Tab-separated table of C-alpha atoms and ligand atoms in Angstrom:
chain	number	residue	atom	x	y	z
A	817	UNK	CA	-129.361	42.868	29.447
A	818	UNK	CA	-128.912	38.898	30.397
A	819	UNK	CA	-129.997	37.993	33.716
A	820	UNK	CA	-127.360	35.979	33.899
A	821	UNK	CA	-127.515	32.376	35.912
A	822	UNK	CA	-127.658	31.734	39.962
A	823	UNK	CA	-124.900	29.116	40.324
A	824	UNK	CA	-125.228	26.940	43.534
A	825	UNK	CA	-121.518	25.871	44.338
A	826	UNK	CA	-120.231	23.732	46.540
A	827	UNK	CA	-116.530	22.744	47.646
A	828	UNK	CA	-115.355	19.255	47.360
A	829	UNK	CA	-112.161	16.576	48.530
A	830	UNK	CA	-110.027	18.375	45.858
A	831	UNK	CA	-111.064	22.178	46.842
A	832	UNK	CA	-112.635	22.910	43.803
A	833	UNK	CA	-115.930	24.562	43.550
A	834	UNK	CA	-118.178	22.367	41.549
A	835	UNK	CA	-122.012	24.319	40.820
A	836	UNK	CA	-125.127	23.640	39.343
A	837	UNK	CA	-127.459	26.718	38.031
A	838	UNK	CA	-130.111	28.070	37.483
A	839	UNK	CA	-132.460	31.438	36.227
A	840	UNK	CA	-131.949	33.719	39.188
A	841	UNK	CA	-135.634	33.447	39.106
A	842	UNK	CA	-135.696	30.082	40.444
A	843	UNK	CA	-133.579	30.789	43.367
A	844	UNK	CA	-136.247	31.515	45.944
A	845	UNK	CA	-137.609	28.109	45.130
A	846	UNK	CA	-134.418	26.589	45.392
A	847	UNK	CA	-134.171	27.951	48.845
A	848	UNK	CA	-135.927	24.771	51.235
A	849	UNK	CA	-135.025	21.935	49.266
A	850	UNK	CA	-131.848	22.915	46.824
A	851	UNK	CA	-131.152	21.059	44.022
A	852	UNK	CA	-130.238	17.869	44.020
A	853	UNK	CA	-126.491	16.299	42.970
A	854	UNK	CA	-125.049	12.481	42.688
A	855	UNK	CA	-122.702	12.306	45.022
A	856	UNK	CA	-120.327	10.214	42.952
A	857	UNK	CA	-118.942	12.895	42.011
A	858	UNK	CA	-117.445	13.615	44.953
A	859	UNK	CA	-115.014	11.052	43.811
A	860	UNK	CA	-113.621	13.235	41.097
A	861	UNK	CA	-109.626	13.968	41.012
A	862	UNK	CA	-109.391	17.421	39.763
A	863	UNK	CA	-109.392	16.003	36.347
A	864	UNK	CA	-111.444	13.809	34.655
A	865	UNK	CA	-110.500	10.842	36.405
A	866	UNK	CA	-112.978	9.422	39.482
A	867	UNK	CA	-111.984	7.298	42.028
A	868	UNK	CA	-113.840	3.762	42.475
A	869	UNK	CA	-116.394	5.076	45.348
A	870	UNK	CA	-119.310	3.890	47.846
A	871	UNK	CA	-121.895	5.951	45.745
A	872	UNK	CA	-123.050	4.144	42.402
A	873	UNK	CA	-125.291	5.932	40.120
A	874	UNK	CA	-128.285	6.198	42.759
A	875	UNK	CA	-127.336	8.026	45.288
A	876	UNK	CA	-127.909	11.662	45.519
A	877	UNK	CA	-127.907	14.516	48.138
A	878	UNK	CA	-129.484	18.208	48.351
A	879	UNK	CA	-127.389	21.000	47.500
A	880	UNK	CA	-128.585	23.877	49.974
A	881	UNK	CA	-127.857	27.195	49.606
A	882	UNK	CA	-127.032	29.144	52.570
A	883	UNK	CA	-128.191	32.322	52.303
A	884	UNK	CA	-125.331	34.669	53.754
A	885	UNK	CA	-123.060	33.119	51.310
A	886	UNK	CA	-124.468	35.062	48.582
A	887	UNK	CA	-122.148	37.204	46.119
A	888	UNK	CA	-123.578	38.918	43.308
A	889	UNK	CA	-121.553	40.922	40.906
A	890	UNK	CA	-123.257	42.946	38.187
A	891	UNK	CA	-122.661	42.412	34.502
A	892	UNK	CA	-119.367	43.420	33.299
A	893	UNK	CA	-118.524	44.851	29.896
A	894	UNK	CA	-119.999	42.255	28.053
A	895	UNK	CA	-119.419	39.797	30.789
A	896	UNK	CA	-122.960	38.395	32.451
A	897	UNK	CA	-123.546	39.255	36.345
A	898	UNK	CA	-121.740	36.770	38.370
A	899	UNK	CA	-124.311	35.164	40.827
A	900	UNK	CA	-122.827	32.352	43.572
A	901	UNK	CA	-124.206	30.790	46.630
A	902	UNK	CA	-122.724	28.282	48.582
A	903	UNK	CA	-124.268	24.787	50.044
A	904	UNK	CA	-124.543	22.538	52.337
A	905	UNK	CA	-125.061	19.318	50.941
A	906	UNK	CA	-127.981	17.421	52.717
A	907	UNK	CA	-129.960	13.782	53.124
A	908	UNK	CA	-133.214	14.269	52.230
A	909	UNK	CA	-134.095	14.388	56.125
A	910	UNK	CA	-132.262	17.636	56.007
A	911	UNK	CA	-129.594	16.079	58.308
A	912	UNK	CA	-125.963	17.023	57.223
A	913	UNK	CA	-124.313	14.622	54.501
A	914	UNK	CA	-121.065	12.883	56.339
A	915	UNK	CA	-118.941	13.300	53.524
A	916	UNK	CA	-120.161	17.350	52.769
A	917	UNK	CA	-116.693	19.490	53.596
A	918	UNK	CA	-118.910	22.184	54.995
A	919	UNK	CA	-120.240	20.162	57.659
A	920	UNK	CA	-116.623	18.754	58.424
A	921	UNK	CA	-116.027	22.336	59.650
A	922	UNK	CA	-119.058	22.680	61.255
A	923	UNK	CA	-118.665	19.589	63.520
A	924	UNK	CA	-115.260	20.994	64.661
A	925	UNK	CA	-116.552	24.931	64.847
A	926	UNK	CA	-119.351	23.010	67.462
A	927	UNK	CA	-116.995	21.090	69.388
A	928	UNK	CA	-114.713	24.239	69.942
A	929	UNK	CA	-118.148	25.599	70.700
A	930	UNK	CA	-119.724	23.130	72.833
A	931	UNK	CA	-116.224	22.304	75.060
A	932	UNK	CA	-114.504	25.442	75.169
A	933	UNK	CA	-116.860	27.982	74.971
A	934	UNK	CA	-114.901	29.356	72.170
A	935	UNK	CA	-115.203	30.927	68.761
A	936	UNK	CA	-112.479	30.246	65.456
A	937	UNK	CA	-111.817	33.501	63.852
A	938	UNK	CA	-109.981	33.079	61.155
A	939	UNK	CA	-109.030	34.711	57.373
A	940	UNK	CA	-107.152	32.921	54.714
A	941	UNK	CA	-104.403	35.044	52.620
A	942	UNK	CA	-104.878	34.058	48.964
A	943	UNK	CA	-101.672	34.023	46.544
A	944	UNK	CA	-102.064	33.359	42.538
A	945	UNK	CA	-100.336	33.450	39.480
A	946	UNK	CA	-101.825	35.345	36.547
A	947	UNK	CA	-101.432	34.323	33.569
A	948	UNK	CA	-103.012	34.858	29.617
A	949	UNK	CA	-103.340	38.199	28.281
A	950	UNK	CA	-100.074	40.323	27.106
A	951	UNK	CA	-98.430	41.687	31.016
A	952	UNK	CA	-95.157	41.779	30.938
A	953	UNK	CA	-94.204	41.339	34.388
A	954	UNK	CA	-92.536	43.624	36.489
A	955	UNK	CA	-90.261	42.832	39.576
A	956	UNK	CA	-91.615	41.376	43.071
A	957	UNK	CA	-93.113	43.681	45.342
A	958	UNK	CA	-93.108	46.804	42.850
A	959	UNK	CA	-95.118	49.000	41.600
A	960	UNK	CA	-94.548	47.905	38.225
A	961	UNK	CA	-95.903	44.780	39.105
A	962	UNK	CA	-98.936	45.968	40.158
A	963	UNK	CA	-99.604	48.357	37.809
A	964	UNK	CA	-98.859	46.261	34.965
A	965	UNK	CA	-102.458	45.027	35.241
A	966	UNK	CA	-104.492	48.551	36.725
A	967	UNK	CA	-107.491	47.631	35.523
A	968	UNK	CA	-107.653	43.881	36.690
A	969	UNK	CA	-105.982	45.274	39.953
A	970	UNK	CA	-108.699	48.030	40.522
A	971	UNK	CA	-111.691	46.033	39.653
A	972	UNK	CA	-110.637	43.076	41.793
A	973	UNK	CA	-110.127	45.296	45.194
A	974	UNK	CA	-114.198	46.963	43.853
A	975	UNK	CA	-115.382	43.477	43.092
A	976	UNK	CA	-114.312	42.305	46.071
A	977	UNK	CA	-115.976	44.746	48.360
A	978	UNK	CA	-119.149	44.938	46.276
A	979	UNK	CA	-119.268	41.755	47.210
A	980	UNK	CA	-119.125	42.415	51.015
A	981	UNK	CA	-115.928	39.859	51.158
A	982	UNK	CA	-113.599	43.034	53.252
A	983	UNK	CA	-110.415	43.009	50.754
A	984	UNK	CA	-107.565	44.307	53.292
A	985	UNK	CA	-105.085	44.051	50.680
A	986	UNK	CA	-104.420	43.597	47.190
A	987	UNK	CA	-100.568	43.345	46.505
A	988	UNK	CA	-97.869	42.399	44.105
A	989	UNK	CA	-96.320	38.909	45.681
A	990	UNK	CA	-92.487	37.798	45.318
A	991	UNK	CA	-93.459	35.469	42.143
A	992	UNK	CA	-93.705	37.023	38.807
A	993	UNK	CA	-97.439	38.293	37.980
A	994	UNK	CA	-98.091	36.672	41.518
A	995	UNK	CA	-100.160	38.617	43.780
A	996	UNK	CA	-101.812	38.376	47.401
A	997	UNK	CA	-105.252	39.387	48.503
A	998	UNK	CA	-105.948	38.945	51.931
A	999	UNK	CA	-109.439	39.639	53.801
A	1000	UNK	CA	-110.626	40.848	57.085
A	1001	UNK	CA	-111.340	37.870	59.466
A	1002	UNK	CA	-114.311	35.937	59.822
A	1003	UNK	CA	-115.917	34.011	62.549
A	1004	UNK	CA	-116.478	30.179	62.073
A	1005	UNK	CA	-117.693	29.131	59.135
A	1006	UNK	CA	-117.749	32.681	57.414
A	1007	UNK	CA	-113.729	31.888	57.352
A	1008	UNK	CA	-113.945	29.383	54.879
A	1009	UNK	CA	-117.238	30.550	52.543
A	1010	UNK	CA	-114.987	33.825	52.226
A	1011	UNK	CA	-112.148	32.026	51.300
A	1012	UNK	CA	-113.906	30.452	48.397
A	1013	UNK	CA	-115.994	33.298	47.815
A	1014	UNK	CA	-112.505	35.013	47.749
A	1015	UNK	CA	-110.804	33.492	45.233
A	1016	UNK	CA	-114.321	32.609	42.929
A	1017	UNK	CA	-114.053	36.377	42.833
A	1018	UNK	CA	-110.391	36.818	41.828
A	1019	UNK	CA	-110.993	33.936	38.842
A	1020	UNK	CA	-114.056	36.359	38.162
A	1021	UNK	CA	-112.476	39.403	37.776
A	1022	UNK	CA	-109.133	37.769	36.336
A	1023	UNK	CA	-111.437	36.337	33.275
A	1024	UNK	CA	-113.279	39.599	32.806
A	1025	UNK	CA	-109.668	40.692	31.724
A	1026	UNK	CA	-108.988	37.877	29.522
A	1027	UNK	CA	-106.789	36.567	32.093
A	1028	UNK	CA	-106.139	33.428	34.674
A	1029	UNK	CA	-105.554	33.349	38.144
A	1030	UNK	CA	-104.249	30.443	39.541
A	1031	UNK	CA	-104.125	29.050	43.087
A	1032	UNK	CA	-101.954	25.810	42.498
A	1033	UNK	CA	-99.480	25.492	45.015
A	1034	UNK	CA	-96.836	25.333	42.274
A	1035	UNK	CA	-98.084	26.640	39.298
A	1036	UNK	CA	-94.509	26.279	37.742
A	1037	UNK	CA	-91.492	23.789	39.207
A	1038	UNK	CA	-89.169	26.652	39.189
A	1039	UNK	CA	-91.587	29.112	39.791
A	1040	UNK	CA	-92.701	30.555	43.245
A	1041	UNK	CA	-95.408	28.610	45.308
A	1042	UNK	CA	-99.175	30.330	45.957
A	1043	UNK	CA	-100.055	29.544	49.844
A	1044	UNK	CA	-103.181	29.491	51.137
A	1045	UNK	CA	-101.802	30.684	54.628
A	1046	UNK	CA	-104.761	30.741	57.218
A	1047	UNK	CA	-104.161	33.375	59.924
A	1048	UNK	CA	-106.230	32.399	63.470
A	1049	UNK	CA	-107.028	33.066	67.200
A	1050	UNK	CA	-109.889	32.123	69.349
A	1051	UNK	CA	-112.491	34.829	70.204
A	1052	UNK	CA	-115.169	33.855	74.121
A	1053	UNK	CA	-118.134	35.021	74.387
A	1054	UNK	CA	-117.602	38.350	74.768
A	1055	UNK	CA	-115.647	38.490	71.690
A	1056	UNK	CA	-112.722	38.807	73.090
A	1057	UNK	CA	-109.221	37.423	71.966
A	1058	UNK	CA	-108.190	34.473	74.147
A	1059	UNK	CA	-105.004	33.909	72.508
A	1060	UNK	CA	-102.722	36.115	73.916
A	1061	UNK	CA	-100.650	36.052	77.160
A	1062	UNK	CA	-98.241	38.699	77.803
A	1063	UNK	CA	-96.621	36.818	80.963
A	1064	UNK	CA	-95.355	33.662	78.540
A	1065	UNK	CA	-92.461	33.614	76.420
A	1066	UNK	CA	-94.215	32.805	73.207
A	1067	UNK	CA	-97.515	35.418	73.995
A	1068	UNK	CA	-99.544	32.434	73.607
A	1069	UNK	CA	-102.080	31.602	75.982
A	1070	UNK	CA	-101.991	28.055	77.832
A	1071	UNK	CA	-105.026	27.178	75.587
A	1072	UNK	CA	-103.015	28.717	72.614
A	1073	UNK	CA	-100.262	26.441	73.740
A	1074	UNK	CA	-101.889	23.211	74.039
A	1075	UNK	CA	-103.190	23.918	70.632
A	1076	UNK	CA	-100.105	24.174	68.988
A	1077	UNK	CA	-98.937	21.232	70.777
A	1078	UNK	CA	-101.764	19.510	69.325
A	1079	UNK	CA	-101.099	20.441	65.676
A	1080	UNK	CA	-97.954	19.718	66.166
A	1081	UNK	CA	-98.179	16.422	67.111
A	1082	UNK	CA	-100.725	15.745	64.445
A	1083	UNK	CA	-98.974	17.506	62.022
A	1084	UNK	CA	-97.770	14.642	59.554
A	1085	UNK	CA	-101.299	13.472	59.503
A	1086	UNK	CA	-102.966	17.070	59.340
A	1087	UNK	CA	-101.185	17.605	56.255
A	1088	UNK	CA	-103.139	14.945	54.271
A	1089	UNK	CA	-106.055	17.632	54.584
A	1090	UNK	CA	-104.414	20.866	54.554
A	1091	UNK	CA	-101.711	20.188	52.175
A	1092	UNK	CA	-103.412	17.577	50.145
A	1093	UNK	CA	-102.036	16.803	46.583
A	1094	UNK	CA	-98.896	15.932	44.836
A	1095	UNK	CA	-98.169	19.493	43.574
A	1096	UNK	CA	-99.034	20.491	47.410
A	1097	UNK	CA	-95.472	18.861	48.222
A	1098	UNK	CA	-93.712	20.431	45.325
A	1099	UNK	CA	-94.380	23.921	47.264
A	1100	UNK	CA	-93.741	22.915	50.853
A	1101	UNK	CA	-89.907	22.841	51.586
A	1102	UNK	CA	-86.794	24.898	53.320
A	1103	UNK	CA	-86.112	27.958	52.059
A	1104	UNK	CA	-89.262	28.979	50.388
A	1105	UNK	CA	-91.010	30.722	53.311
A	1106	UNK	CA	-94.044	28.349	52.213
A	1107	UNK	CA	-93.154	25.895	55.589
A	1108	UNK	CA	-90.247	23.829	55.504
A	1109	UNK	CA	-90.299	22.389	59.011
A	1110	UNK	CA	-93.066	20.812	61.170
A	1111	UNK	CA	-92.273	23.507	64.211
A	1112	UNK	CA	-93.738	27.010	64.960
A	1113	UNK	CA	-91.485	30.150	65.851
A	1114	UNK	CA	-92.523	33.420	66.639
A	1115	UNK	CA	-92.452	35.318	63.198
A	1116	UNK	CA	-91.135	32.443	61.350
A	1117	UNK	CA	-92.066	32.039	58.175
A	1118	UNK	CA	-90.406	28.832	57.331
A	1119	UNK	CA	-92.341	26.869	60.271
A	1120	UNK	CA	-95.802	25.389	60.229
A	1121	UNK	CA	-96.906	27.777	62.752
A	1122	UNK	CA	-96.491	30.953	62.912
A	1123	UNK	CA	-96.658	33.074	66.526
A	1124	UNK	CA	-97.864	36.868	64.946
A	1125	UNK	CA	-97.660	39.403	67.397
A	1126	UNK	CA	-99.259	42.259	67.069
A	1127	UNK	CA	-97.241	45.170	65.882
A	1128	UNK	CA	-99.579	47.547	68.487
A	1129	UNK	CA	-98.173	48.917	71.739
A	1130	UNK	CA	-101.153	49.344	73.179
A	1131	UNK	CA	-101.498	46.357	75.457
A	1132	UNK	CA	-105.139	46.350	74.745
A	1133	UNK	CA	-104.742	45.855	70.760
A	1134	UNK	CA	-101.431	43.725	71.673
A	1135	UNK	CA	-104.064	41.009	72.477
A	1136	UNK	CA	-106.308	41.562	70.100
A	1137	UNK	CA	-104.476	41.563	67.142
A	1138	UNK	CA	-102.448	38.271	68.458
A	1139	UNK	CA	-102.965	35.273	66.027
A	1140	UNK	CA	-101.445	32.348	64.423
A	1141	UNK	CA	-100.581	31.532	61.167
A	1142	UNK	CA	-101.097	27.897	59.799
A	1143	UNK	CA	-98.920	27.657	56.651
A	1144	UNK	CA	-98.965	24.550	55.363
A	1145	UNK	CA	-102.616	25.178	53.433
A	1146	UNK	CA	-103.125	25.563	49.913
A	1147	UNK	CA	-105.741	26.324	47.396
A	1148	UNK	CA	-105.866	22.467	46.475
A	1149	UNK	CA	-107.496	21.983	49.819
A	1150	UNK	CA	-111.233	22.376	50.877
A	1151	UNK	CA	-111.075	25.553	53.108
A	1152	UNK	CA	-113.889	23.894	55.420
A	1153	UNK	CA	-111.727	21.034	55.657
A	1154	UNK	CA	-108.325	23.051	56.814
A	1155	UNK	CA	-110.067	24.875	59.580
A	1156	UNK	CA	-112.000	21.591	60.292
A	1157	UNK	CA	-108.868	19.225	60.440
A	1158	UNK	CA	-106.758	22.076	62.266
A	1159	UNK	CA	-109.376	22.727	65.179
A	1160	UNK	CA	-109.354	18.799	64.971
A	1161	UNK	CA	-105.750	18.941	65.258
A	1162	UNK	CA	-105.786	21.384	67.902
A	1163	UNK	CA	-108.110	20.335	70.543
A	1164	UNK	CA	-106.557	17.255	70.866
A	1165	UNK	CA	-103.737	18.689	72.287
A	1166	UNK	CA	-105.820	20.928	74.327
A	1167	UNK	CA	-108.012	18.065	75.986
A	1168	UNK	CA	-104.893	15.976	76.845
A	1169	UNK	CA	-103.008	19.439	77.909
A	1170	UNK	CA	-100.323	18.525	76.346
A	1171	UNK	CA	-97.009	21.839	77.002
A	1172	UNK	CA	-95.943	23.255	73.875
A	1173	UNK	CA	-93.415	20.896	72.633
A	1174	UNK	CA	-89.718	22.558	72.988
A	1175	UNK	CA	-88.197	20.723	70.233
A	1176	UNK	CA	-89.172	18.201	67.551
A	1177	UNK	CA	-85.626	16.521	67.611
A	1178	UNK	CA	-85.364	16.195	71.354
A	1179	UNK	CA	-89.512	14.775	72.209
A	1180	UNK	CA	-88.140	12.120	69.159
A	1181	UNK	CA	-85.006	11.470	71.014
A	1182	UNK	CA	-86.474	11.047	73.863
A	1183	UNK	CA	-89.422	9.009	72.467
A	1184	UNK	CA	-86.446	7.013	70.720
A	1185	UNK	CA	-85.161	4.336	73.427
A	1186	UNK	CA	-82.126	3.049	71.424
A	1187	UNK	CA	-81.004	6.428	70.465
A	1188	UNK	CA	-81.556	8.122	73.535
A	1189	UNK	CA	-79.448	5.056	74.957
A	1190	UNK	CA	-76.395	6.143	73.530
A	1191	UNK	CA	-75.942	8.856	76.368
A	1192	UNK	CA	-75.923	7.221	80.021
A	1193	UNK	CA	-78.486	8.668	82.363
A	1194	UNK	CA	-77.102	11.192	83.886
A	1195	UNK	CA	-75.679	12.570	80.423
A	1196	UNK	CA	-78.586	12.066	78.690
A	1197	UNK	CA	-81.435	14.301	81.363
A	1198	UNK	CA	-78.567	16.999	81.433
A	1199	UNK	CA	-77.918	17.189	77.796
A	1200	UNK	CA	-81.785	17.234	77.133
A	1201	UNK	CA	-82.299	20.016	79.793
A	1202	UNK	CA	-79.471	22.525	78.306
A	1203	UNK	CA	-81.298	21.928	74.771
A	1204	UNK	CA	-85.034	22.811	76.078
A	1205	UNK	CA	-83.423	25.699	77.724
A	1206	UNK	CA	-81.347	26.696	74.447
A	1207	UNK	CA	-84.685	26.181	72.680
A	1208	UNK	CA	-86.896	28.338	75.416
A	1209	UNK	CA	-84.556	31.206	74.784
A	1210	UNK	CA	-84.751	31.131	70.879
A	1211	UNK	CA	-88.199	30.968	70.624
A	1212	UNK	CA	-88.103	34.482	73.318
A	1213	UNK	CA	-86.554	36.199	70.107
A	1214	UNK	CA	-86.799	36.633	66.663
A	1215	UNK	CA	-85.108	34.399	64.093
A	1216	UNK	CA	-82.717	37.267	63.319
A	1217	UNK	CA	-81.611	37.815	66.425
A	1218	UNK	CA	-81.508	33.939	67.276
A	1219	UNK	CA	-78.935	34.397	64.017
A	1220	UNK	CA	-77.312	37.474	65.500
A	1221	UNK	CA	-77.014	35.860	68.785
A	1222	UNK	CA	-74.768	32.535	67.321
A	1223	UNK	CA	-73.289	34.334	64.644
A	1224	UNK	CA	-71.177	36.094	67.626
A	1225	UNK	CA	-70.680	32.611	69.787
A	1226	UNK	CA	-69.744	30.033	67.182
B	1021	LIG	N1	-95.411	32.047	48.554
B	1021	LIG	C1	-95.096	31.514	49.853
B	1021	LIG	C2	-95.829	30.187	50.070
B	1021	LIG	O1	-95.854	29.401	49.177
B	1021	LIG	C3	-95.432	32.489	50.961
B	1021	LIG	C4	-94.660	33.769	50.958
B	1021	LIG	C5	-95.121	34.680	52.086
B	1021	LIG	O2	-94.689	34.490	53.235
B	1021	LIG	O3	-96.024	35.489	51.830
B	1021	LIG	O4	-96.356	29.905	51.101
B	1022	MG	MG1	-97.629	36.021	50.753
């Protein structure tokens, strides 16, 4: 039986996991020093294109591998073992490599650290298109759908949890022969290595069965989007949930808050990472609960942020299982670099304690002198006041009863 090959694997600007490899026997070896990779590659589009770079020939950096990133699947019918560790890419004076997506995470993971006292806990929800093989599809959300593929279905949830990634759930998604695995949360960095672990597994499995999965955002124009939705809250040193506040009207607690706030304001910006290729903007829009608007709602789906309460009664798990979800994210992005460029995002608007902004349209009117000239004085503070207080009362309900609710007025 083949050994198989211990792949090293690291994540790059265009969130794909590049790898060199060698005999598992080599590994322990590899373990101080890693292996060492020119870093123009770094510079590579997804294809086979590279973009004019700092790098040359010369340089080079270590590829580490990080022990507790380790997945190992055994052989497979004919297919070799599957062996992957992740990296951190290195100078050779062991100090972190500035342009290595893993330690863009790590610098934000230390600041939330270092400031706040806090922890990210995060998990990703992964959505992909099969394709290859002979499935006929069967309709969103079925049964059909998911049994269409019982094998590939079956062996991906085992797979998964052999390799110690916590599948939650494996599902059929709205798309045809799309489906959704999501995993338990992680803390910090573990977040993003499971991500990537995550879906390295699902392509796995996916070719054991002579199939594809794919991740693109858009894998067809008219076909449904794959997010790569990343559900978060902050955890103190107790492990407790910080997140949640039952006395506000959005649940979210006045760190919470100013986090939003932050992401919101950086949010056209905070896109170029999260979001971060043309086919990225072929999936974000209205009307395709991916996120169409740069705003957060309690349950939305169609804003950038989403307020999840928990479905619990118990006030205890209430605050536990309170999170956001960050929606503009797809597989086209580094994971490290998402949760990197979000806690980024975020703590900016925490250190400048900025409130949770009521409204996107009325900060830019008032931000806009000429416009917000049109309205004399007196007009123009009353007119924004009955708007923040229209807006403070949607955001205390669910879109369908904020539809209910003016359905019956207007
Ligand atoms: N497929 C949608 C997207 O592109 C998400 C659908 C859902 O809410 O699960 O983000
Ligand atoms: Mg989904």
């Amino acid at each position: 039986m083949a050994k198989g090959i211990a792949m090293l694997g690291w994540i790059d600007y265009v969130g794909l996991t590049r790898c060199r490899a060698v005999p598992p026997d080599q590994m322990a070896a590899r373990r101080e020093h890693g292996l060492g990779w020119a870093v123009a590659g770094q510079a590579l589009t997804p294809f086979s294109e590279i973009a004019i770079n700092p790098w040359g020939p010369i340089a080079e950096v270590r590829q580490v591998p990080d022990p507790s990133t380790h997945v190992h699947l055994p052989a497979y019918d004919g297919a070799a073992p599957f062996d992957l560790t992740l990296c951190d890419s290195l100078n050779s004076d062991g100090s972190s490599w500035d342009c290595c997506t893993r330690g863009f995470a790590r610098k934000a993971l230390a600041a939330l650290e270092s400031e706040f006292g806090l922890r990210f806990v995060g998990a990703f929800e992964h959505e992909f298109t099969l394709s290859g093989g002979t499935i006929t599809p069967g309709a969103p959300f079925t049964v059909e759908a998911l049994r269409v593929a019982p094998r590939f279905t079956a062996d991906l949830a085992d797979a998964l949890s052999q390799a110690g990634l916590e599948p939650e759930t494996v599902e059929p998604e709205y798309g045809y022969l799309q489906y959704e695995v999501t995993t338990a949360p992680a803390i910090g960095l573990a977040a993003a290595d499971r991500a990537i672990l995550t879906r390295e597994v699902i392509r796995e499995v996916a070719r054991w069965h002579g199939l594809r999965a794919t991740f693109s955002p858009k894998p067809s124009l008219d076909g449904v989007g794959n997010g790569a939705h990343l559900h978060f809250s902050f955890a103190d040193g107790e492990s407790r949930n910080v997140s949640f506040d039952a006395s506000t009207p959005s649940q979210a607690s006045p760190f919470v808050q100013s986090f939003i706030a932050g992401v919101m304001d950086h949010m056209p910006a905070l896109v170029a990472y999260t979001a971060p290729s043309p086919v990225s903007y072929l999936r974000l829009g209205p009307h395709h609960w991916s996120c169409g608007f740069a705003s957060f709602g309690i349950q939305n789906r169609e804003a950038a942020i989403r307020i999840c309460p928990s479905p619990a009664r118990d006030p205890k798990r209430q605050a536990s299982g309170f999170n956001l979800e960050y929606r503009p994210a797809d597989a086209t992005a580094s994971p490290y670099m998402i949760i990197g460029a979000l806690i980024q995002a975020g703590l900016s608007g925490v250190r400048r304690q900025l409130p949770l902004p009521p409204s996107e349209a009325l900060s830019a009117l008032e931000a806009d002198e000429i416009a917000s000239s049109w309205m004399p004085p007196t007009m123009r503070r009353s007119y924004v006041d009955v708007k923040r207080l229209e807006q403070k009362l949607a955001e205390e309900k669910v879109p369908e009863e904020v539809c209910r609710q003016h359905a019956a007025v207007y």
